[in-house]
Short mmCIF file of N, CA and C in Angstrom, two decimals:
data_model
loop_
_atom_site.label_atom_id
_atom_site.label_comp_id
_atom_site.label_asym_id
_atom_site.label_seq_id
_atom_site.Cartn_x
_atom_site.Cartn_y
_atom_site.Cartn_z
N UNK A 1 135.00 96.74 102.15
CA UNK A 1 134.07 96.26 101.60
C UNK A 1 134.71 94.49 100.73
N UNK A 2 133.67 94.00 100.79
CA UNK A 2 134.59 92.33 100.51
C UNK A 2 133.85 92.30 98.57
N UNK A 3 134.43 91.83 98.17
CA UNK A 3 133.44 91.39 96.27
C UNK A 3 133.79 90.13 96.45
N UNK A 4 132.38 89.68 95.87
CA UNK A 4 132.32 88.23 94.86
C UNK A 4 132.27 88.49 93.84
N UNK A 5 132.72 87.02 93.47
CA UNK A 5 133.40 87.13 91.95
C UNK A 5 132.84 85.76 91.61
N UNK A 6 131.57 85.65 90.30
CA UNK A 6 130.64 84.47 90.33
C UNK A 6 132.26 83.96 89.20
N UNK A 7 132.39 82.58 89.60
CA UNK A 7 133.17 81.81 89.53
C UNK A 7 132.48 81.59 88.06
N UNK A 8 133.72 81.50 86.60
CA UNK A 8 132.86 80.96 85.17
C UNK A 8 132.44 79.34 85.44
N UNK A 9 131.61 79.11 85.55
CA UNK A 9 131.23 77.06 85.07
C UNK A 9 130.76 77.28 83.85
N UNK A 10 131.97 76.24 83.48
CA UNK A 10 131.84 75.49 82.15
C UNK A 10 130.60 75.06 81.91
N UNK A 11 129.79 74.60 82.92
CA UNK A 11 128.84 73.48 82.66
C UNK A 11 127.16 74.46 82.30
N UNK A 12 127.48 75.63 82.23
CA UNK A 12 125.76 76.32 82.71
C UNK A 12 124.91 75.86 81.63
N UNK A 13 125.68 75.79 80.53
CA UNK A 13 125.15 76.19 79.19
C UNK A 13 124.97 74.44 78.76
N UNK A 14 125.09 73.85 79.66
CA UNK A 14 125.03 72.71 79.20
C UNK A 14 123.52 71.86 80.75
N UNK A 15 123.37 72.99 81.32
CA UNK A 15 122.17 72.70 82.43
C UNK A 15 121.56 73.26 81.82
N UNK A 16 121.50 74.40 80.85
CA UNK A 16 120.25 75.44 80.63
C UNK A 16 119.68 74.17 79.52
N UNK A 17 120.48 73.76 78.20
CA UNK A 17 119.88 72.50 77.46
C UNK A 17 119.30 71.71 77.94
N UNK A 18 120.06 71.22 79.31
CA UNK A 18 119.16 70.05 80.12
C UNK A 18 118.02 70.48 80.73
N UNK A 19 118.14 71.02 80.94
CA UNK A 19 117.01 71.98 81.57
C UNK A 19 115.38 71.68 80.84
N UNK A 20 115.93 72.28 79.38
CA UNK A 20 115.21 73.03 78.17
C UNK A 20 114.79 71.64 77.86
N UNK A 21 115.49 70.43 77.88
CA UNK A 21 114.68 69.66 76.53
C UNK A 21 113.83 68.89 77.48
N UNK A 22 114.15 68.27 79.54
CA UNK A 22 113.42 67.88 79.62
C UNK A 22 112.27 69.22 80.40
N UNK A 23 111.54 70.23 79.53
CA UNK A 23 110.86 71.00 80.04
C UNK A 23 109.47 70.28 80.49
N UNK A 24 109.35 69.54 80.06
CA UNK A 24 108.34 68.29 79.67
C UNK A 24 107.86 67.84 81.19
N UNK A 25 108.79 67.79 81.79
CA UNK A 25 109.02 66.86 83.54
C UNK A 25 108.07 67.68 84.85
N UNK A 26 107.29 66.81 84.82
CA UNK A 26 106.67 67.99 86.17
C UNK A 26 107.33 67.81 87.02
N UNK A 27 106.84 68.89 88.23
CA UNK A 27 107.57 69.07 89.32
C UNK A 27 107.78 67.57 90.37
N UNK A 28 106.53 66.75 89.84
CA UNK A 28 106.16 65.16 90.27
C UNK A 28 107.45 64.95 89.82
N UNK A 29 107.91 64.37 89.14
CA UNK A 29 109.08 64.51 88.04
C UNK A 29 108.51 63.57 86.78
N UNK A 30 107.31 63.04 87.25
CA UNK A 30 106.39 62.66 86.04
C UNK A 30 106.85 63.08 84.26
N UNK A 31 106.43 62.62 83.65
CA UNK A 31 106.56 62.65 82.16
C UNK A 31 105.06 63.00 81.82
N UNK A 32 104.85 64.10 80.56
CA UNK A 32 103.86 63.99 79.73
C UNK A 32 104.55 63.87 78.52
N UNK A 33 103.30 62.84 77.62
CA UNK A 33 104.04 62.10 76.64
C UNK A 33 103.57 63.27 76.05
N UNK A 34 104.61 64.15 74.93
CA UNK A 34 103.78 65.02 74.15
C UNK A 34 102.39 65.30 73.10
N UNK A 35 102.37 65.65 72.46
CA UNK A 35 100.87 65.90 71.57
C UNK A 35 101.14 66.31 70.43
N UNK A 36 100.62 65.99 69.17
CA UNK A 36 100.03 67.24 68.30
C UNK A 36 98.39 67.25 68.17
N UNK A 37 98.02 67.90 67.42
CA UNK A 37 96.39 68.31 67.37
C UNK A 37 96.34 68.85 65.98
N UNK A 38 95.44 68.81 65.57
CA UNK A 38 95.55 68.79 64.09
C UNK A 38 93.87 69.00 63.77
N UNK A 39 92.92 69.77 62.95
CA UNK A 39 91.93 69.38 62.44
C UNK A 39 91.98 69.35 61.12
N UNK A 40 91.11 68.40 60.96
CA UNK A 40 90.46 68.48 59.27
C UNK A 40 89.15 69.22 59.53
N UNK A 41 88.62 68.59 58.26
CA UNK A 41 87.19 69.36 57.55
C UNK A 41 86.15 68.56 58.85
N UNK A 42 87.03 67.16 58.40
CA UNK A 42 85.59 65.83 59.59
C UNK A 42 86.34 66.04 60.65
N UNK A 43 87.08 65.73 61.62
CA UNK A 43 87.37 66.20 62.52
C UNK A 43 88.26 66.73 63.47
N UNK A 44 88.76 66.77 64.44
CA UNK A 44 89.77 67.34 65.24
C UNK A 44 90.82 65.85 65.01
N UNK A 45 91.93 65.57 65.37
CA UNK A 45 92.74 64.96 65.60
C UNK A 45 93.85 64.67 67.19
N UNK A 46 93.54 63.83 67.19
CA UNK A 46 95.04 64.13 69.04
C UNK A 46 96.19 63.14 68.11
N UNK A 47 97.14 63.45 68.73
CA UNK A 47 97.90 61.82 68.14
C UNK A 47 99.18 62.28 69.75
N UNK A 48 99.17 61.07 69.79
CA UNK A 48 99.84 61.22 70.97
C UNK A 48 101.05 60.05 71.18
N UNK A 49 102.17 60.19 71.45
CA UNK A 49 103.47 59.29 70.74
C UNK A 49 103.30 58.73 72.66
N UNK A 50 103.28 57.66 72.41
CA UNK A 50 103.12 56.51 73.30
C UNK A 50 103.80 54.97 73.57
N UNK A 51 105.12 55.62 72.90
CA UNK A 51 106.22 54.33 72.38
C UNK A 51 106.77 53.51 73.88
N UNK A 52 106.76 52.04 73.66
CA UNK A 52 106.25 51.35 75.03
C UNK A 52 105.02 51.03 75.24
N UNK A 53 104.14 51.60 75.32
CA UNK A 53 103.32 51.51 76.11
C UNK A 53 101.94 50.65 75.13
N UNK A 54 101.49 50.05 75.89
CA UNK A 54 100.23 48.92 75.24
C UNK A 54 99.00 49.57 75.16
N UNK A 55 97.90 48.71 74.05
CA UNK A 55 96.52 49.26 74.68
C UNK A 55 96.19 49.35 75.51
N UNK A 56 96.78 47.87 76.63
CA UNK A 56 96.10 47.69 77.92
C UNK A 56 96.36 48.92 78.53
N UNK A 57 97.86 49.50 78.22
CA UNK A 57 98.39 50.05 79.32
C UNK A 57 97.70 51.51 79.14
N UNK A 58 97.17 51.78 78.51
CA UNK A 58 96.15 53.21 78.20
C UNK A 58 95.17 52.86 78.63
N UNK A 59 94.32 54.11 79.30
CA UNK A 59 93.22 54.86 79.90
C UNK A 59 92.62 55.52 79.02
N UNK A 60 91.25 55.76 78.86
CA UNK A 60 90.91 56.92 78.06
C UNK A 60 89.53 57.56 78.45
N UNK A 61 88.81 58.63 78.52
CA UNK A 61 87.02 58.35 79.19
C UNK A 61 87.11 60.19 78.42
N UNK A 62 85.98 60.46 78.56
CA UNK A 62 84.97 61.47 78.90
C UNK A 62 84.40 62.08 79.18
N UNK A 63 84.57 63.28 79.91
CA UNK A 63 83.77 63.30 81.32
C UNK A 63 83.54 64.81 80.88
N UNK A 64 81.96 65.69 80.74
CA UNK A 64 81.86 66.69 80.80
C UNK A 64 82.95 67.36 79.75
N UNK A 65 82.83 67.09 78.70
CA UNK A 65 83.20 67.73 77.07
C UNK A 65 85.17 68.06 77.52
N UNK A 66 85.45 66.35 78.72
CA UNK A 66 86.82 66.77 79.07
C UNK A 66 87.32 65.55 78.72
N UNK A 67 88.64 65.36 77.09
CA UNK A 67 88.88 64.11 77.09
C UNK A 67 89.81 64.11 78.03
N UNK A 68 90.20 62.69 78.84
CA UNK A 68 91.46 62.44 79.83
C UNK A 68 92.09 60.97 79.06
N UNK A 69 93.62 61.36 78.60
CA UNK A 69 93.99 59.95 78.72
C UNK A 69 95.08 59.94 79.66
N UNK A 70 95.17 58.20 80.12
CA UNK A 70 95.91 58.07 81.64
C UNK A 70 96.54 56.88 81.22
N UNK A 71 98.07 56.78 81.97
CA UNK A 71 98.66 55.28 82.68
C UNK A 71 98.89 54.92 83.72
N UNK A 72 98.98 53.55 83.97
CA UNK A 72 99.79 53.81 85.88
C UNK A 72 100.88 53.42 85.17
N UNK A 73 101.49 53.52 84.40
CA UNK A 73 102.64 52.94 83.36
C UNK A 73 103.33 51.44 83.83
N UNK A 74 104.28 51.40 82.68
CA UNK A 74 104.59 49.81 82.39
C UNK A 74 105.45 49.45 82.61
N UNK A 75 106.22 48.35 82.96
CA UNK A 75 107.47 48.00 82.88
C UNK A 75 108.53 48.18 84.24
N UNK A 76 107.67 48.41 85.73
CA UNK A 76 108.04 48.48 87.33
C UNK A 76 109.05 47.99 87.54
N UNK A 77 109.74 47.19 86.79
CA UNK A 77 110.57 45.75 87.37
C UNK A 77 111.65 46.38 88.67
N UNK A 78 111.18 46.37 89.65
CA UNK A 78 111.66 46.52 90.91
C UNK A 78 113.09 45.82 91.48
N UNK A 79 112.74 44.42 90.55
CA UNK A 79 114.02 43.46 91.15
C UNK A 79 115.59 43.47 90.53
N UNK A 80 115.37 44.86 89.12
CA UNK A 80 116.61 44.31 88.32
C UNK A 80 117.31 45.49 89.17
N UNK A 81 118.38 45.24 89.02
CA UNK A 81 119.53 46.87 89.43
C UNK A 81 120.45 47.04 87.96
N UNK A 82 119.36 48.39 87.40
CA UNK A 82 120.40 48.59 86.50
C UNK A 82 120.72 49.39 86.25
N UNK A 83 122.13 49.26 85.37
CA UNK A 83 123.52 50.59 85.14
C UNK A 83 122.98 51.48 85.08
N UNK A 84 121.74 51.63 83.58
CA UNK A 84 121.46 52.87 82.63
C UNK A 84 119.75 52.68 82.17
N UNK A 85 119.32 53.28 82.98
CA UNK A 85 117.68 53.35 82.56
C UNK A 85 117.24 54.10 81.70
N UNK A 86 117.34 54.74 80.67
CA UNK A 86 116.96 55.82 79.84
C UNK A 86 115.47 55.56 79.21
N UNK A 87 115.12 54.47 79.37
CA UNK A 87 113.73 54.04 78.54
C UNK A 87 112.87 54.01 79.70
N UNK A 88 111.84 54.84 79.64
CA UNK A 88 110.58 54.85 80.53
C UNK A 88 109.30 54.69 80.01
N UNK A 89 108.80 54.40 80.79
CA UNK A 89 107.36 54.45 80.20
C UNK A 89 106.34 54.79 82.05
N UNK A 90 106.90 55.86 82.31
CA UNK A 90 106.34 56.79 84.13
C UNK A 90 104.25 56.67 83.56
N UNK A 91 103.96 56.28 84.32
CA UNK A 91 102.66 56.42 84.83
C UNK A 91 101.95 58.27 84.36
N UNK A 92 101.52 58.53 83.95
CA UNK A 92 100.85 59.92 83.45
C UNK A 92 99.34 59.35 83.29
N UNK A 93 98.79 62.10 83.21
CA UNK A 93 97.58 62.33 82.93
C UNK A 93 97.68 62.97 82.35
N UNK A 94 96.69 63.29 81.54
CA UNK A 94 96.77 64.08 80.42
C UNK A 94 94.96 64.84 80.22
N UNK A 95 94.83 65.84 80.00
CA UNK A 95 93.27 66.26 79.88
C UNK A 95 93.44 66.78 79.03
N UNK A 96 92.13 67.22 78.01
CA UNK A 96 91.97 68.09 77.14
C UNK A 96 90.46 68.47 76.88
N UNK A 97 90.33 69.60 76.82
CA UNK A 97 88.78 70.36 77.24
C UNK A 97 88.89 70.20 75.09
N UNK A 98 87.55 69.80 75.42
CA UNK A 98 86.91 69.52 73.84
C UNK A 98 86.08 70.73 73.01
N UNK A 99 86.36 70.82 71.51
CA UNK A 99 86.03 72.34 71.27
C UNK A 99 84.58 71.80 70.74
N UNK A 100 83.80 72.93 70.60
CA UNK A 100 82.28 72.56 70.48
C UNK A 100 82.08 71.88 69.31
N UNK A 101 81.09 71.80 69.15
CA UNK A 101 80.53 70.49 67.84
C UNK A 101 81.47 68.91 67.77
N UNK A 102 81.59 69.13 68.80
CA UNK A 102 82.43 67.58 68.85
C UNK A 102 81.61 66.50 69.19
N UNK A 103 81.05 65.27 68.24
CA UNK A 103 80.31 64.07 68.54
C UNK A 103 80.99 63.51 69.51
N UNK A 104 81.04 63.54 70.36
CA UNK A 104 81.56 62.61 71.89
C UNK A 104 81.19 60.91 71.82
N UNK A 105 79.86 60.58 71.54
CA UNK A 105 80.10 59.14 71.38
C UNK A 105 80.27 58.71 70.06
N UNK A 106 81.35 58.92 68.90
CA UNK A 106 81.88 58.87 67.68
C UNK A 106 83.51 58.28 67.53
N UNK A 107 83.65 58.91 69.40
CA UNK A 107 85.29 58.98 69.30
C UNK A 107 85.51 57.79 69.36
N UNK A 108 86.72 58.17 68.84
CA UNK A 108 87.98 56.51 68.23
C UNK A 108 89.62 56.44 67.88
N UNK A 109 89.85 56.10 69.13
CA UNK A 109 91.15 55.50 69.03
C UNK A 109 91.92 54.52 68.69
N UNK A 110 93.24 54.66 68.46
CA UNK A 110 94.22 53.21 67.62
C UNK A 110 94.93 54.02 68.29
N UNK A 111 95.96 52.93 67.87
CA UNK A 111 97.62 52.27 68.62
C UNK A 111 98.17 52.27 68.25
N UNK A 112 99.18 52.99 67.01
CA UNK A 112 100.29 52.07 66.07
C UNK A 112 101.15 52.53 65.79
N UNK A 113 102.51 51.67 66.10
CA UNK A 113 103.98 52.24 65.49
C UNK A 113 103.64 53.32 67.08
N UNK A 114 103.58 52.83 68.19
CA UNK A 114 104.23 54.08 69.39
C UNK A 114 103.59 55.07 69.45
N UNK A 115 102.21 55.61 68.14
CA UNK A 115 101.69 56.82 68.27
C UNK A 115 100.20 56.35 68.40
N UNK A 116 99.39 57.08 69.85
CA UNK A 116 97.66 56.78 70.18
C UNK A 116 97.64 57.91 69.04
N UNK A 117 96.18 57.29 68.82
CA UNK A 117 95.73 58.65 67.69
C UNK A 117 94.71 58.43 67.84
N UNK A 118 93.45 60.01 68.20
CA UNK A 118 92.29 59.33 68.66
C UNK A 118 91.96 60.61 68.12
N UNK A 119 90.80 60.27 67.12
CA UNK A 119 90.15 61.08 66.17
C UNK A 119 88.32 61.09 66.85
N UNK A 120 88.37 62.64 67.04
CA UNK A 120 87.24 63.33 67.71
C UNK A 120 86.56 63.97 66.24
N UNK A 121 85.30 63.24 65.55
CA UNK A 121 84.75 63.67 64.80
C UNK A 121 83.42 64.98 65.25
N UNK A 122 83.67 65.76 64.04
CA UNK A 122 82.64 66.79 64.14
C UNK A 122 80.90 66.47 63.92
N UNK A 123 80.39 66.77 64.42
CA UNK A 123 79.23 66.76 64.11
C UNK A 123 78.84 67.46 63.07
N UNK A 124 77.74 66.70 62.46
CA UNK A 124 77.71 67.01 61.33
C UNK A 124 76.86 68.51 60.39
N UNK A 125 76.19 68.69 61.63
CA UNK A 125 75.56 70.19 61.19
C UNK A 125 76.64 71.40 61.49
N UNK A 126 77.95 71.07 62.06
CA UNK A 126 78.68 71.51 62.83
C UNK A 126 79.97 71.61 61.66
N UNK A 127 80.01 70.97 60.52
CA UNK A 127 80.73 70.86 59.58
C UNK A 127 80.71 71.93 58.51
N UNK A 128 81.91 72.74 57.98
CA UNK A 128 81.28 73.92 56.94
C UNK A 128 80.94 72.54 55.94
N UNK A 129 80.08 73.65 55.41
CA UNK A 129 79.24 72.87 53.80
C UNK A 129 79.50 73.94 52.54
N UNK A 130 79.44 73.22 52.03
CA UNK A 130 80.43 73.81 50.24
C UNK A 130 78.47 74.68 49.26
N UNK A 131 79.01 75.47 49.64
CA UNK A 131 77.99 75.97 48.62
C UNK A 131 77.61 76.09 47.23
N UNK A 132 77.42 75.61 46.60
CA UNK A 132 77.95 76.07 44.86
C UNK A 132 76.72 77.39 44.09
N UNK A 133 77.86 77.89 44.04
CA UNK A 133 76.94 79.09 43.22
C UNK A 133 77.13 78.74 41.92
N UNK A 134 75.56 78.95 41.03
CA UNK A 134 74.64 79.07 39.80
C UNK A 134 75.01 80.44 39.27
N UNK A 135 75.44 80.44 38.31
CA UNK A 135 75.29 81.65 37.61
C UNK A 135 74.63 81.66 36.42
N UNK A 136 74.30 82.81 36.68
CA UNK A 136 72.33 82.69 36.04
C UNK A 136 72.33 83.31 34.89
N UNK A 137 71.87 82.90 34.32
CA UNK A 137 72.28 82.96 32.58
C UNK A 137 70.80 84.03 31.61
#
């Protein structure tokens, strides 16, 4: 009978950490920019981290209640011999189903400090309305 012993791999923990950190990478090797999405009384807001991308590098459209943000990538200098290359602006495409009540004609987007902020205003009739309660005297 043969016994197989698993040898101790001191790098196992590092590999797991490395894989967890880069879990945002897809199987094709493309990275999806991280997003924060929150709701205010008047709108839904999507903030996408796009450090290194410019306004002209990012495309955005709405079709059938789906917001799509994409880029063909930036700075693909193939004539350089990089020793280390950690800053990348790869191609990506992210889509988000819009919630009910978004005024698609009034969507606004702006880029500042490497963050794309997309404001999805709620239709006026779908916003919460404060009702004043009067006390009868």
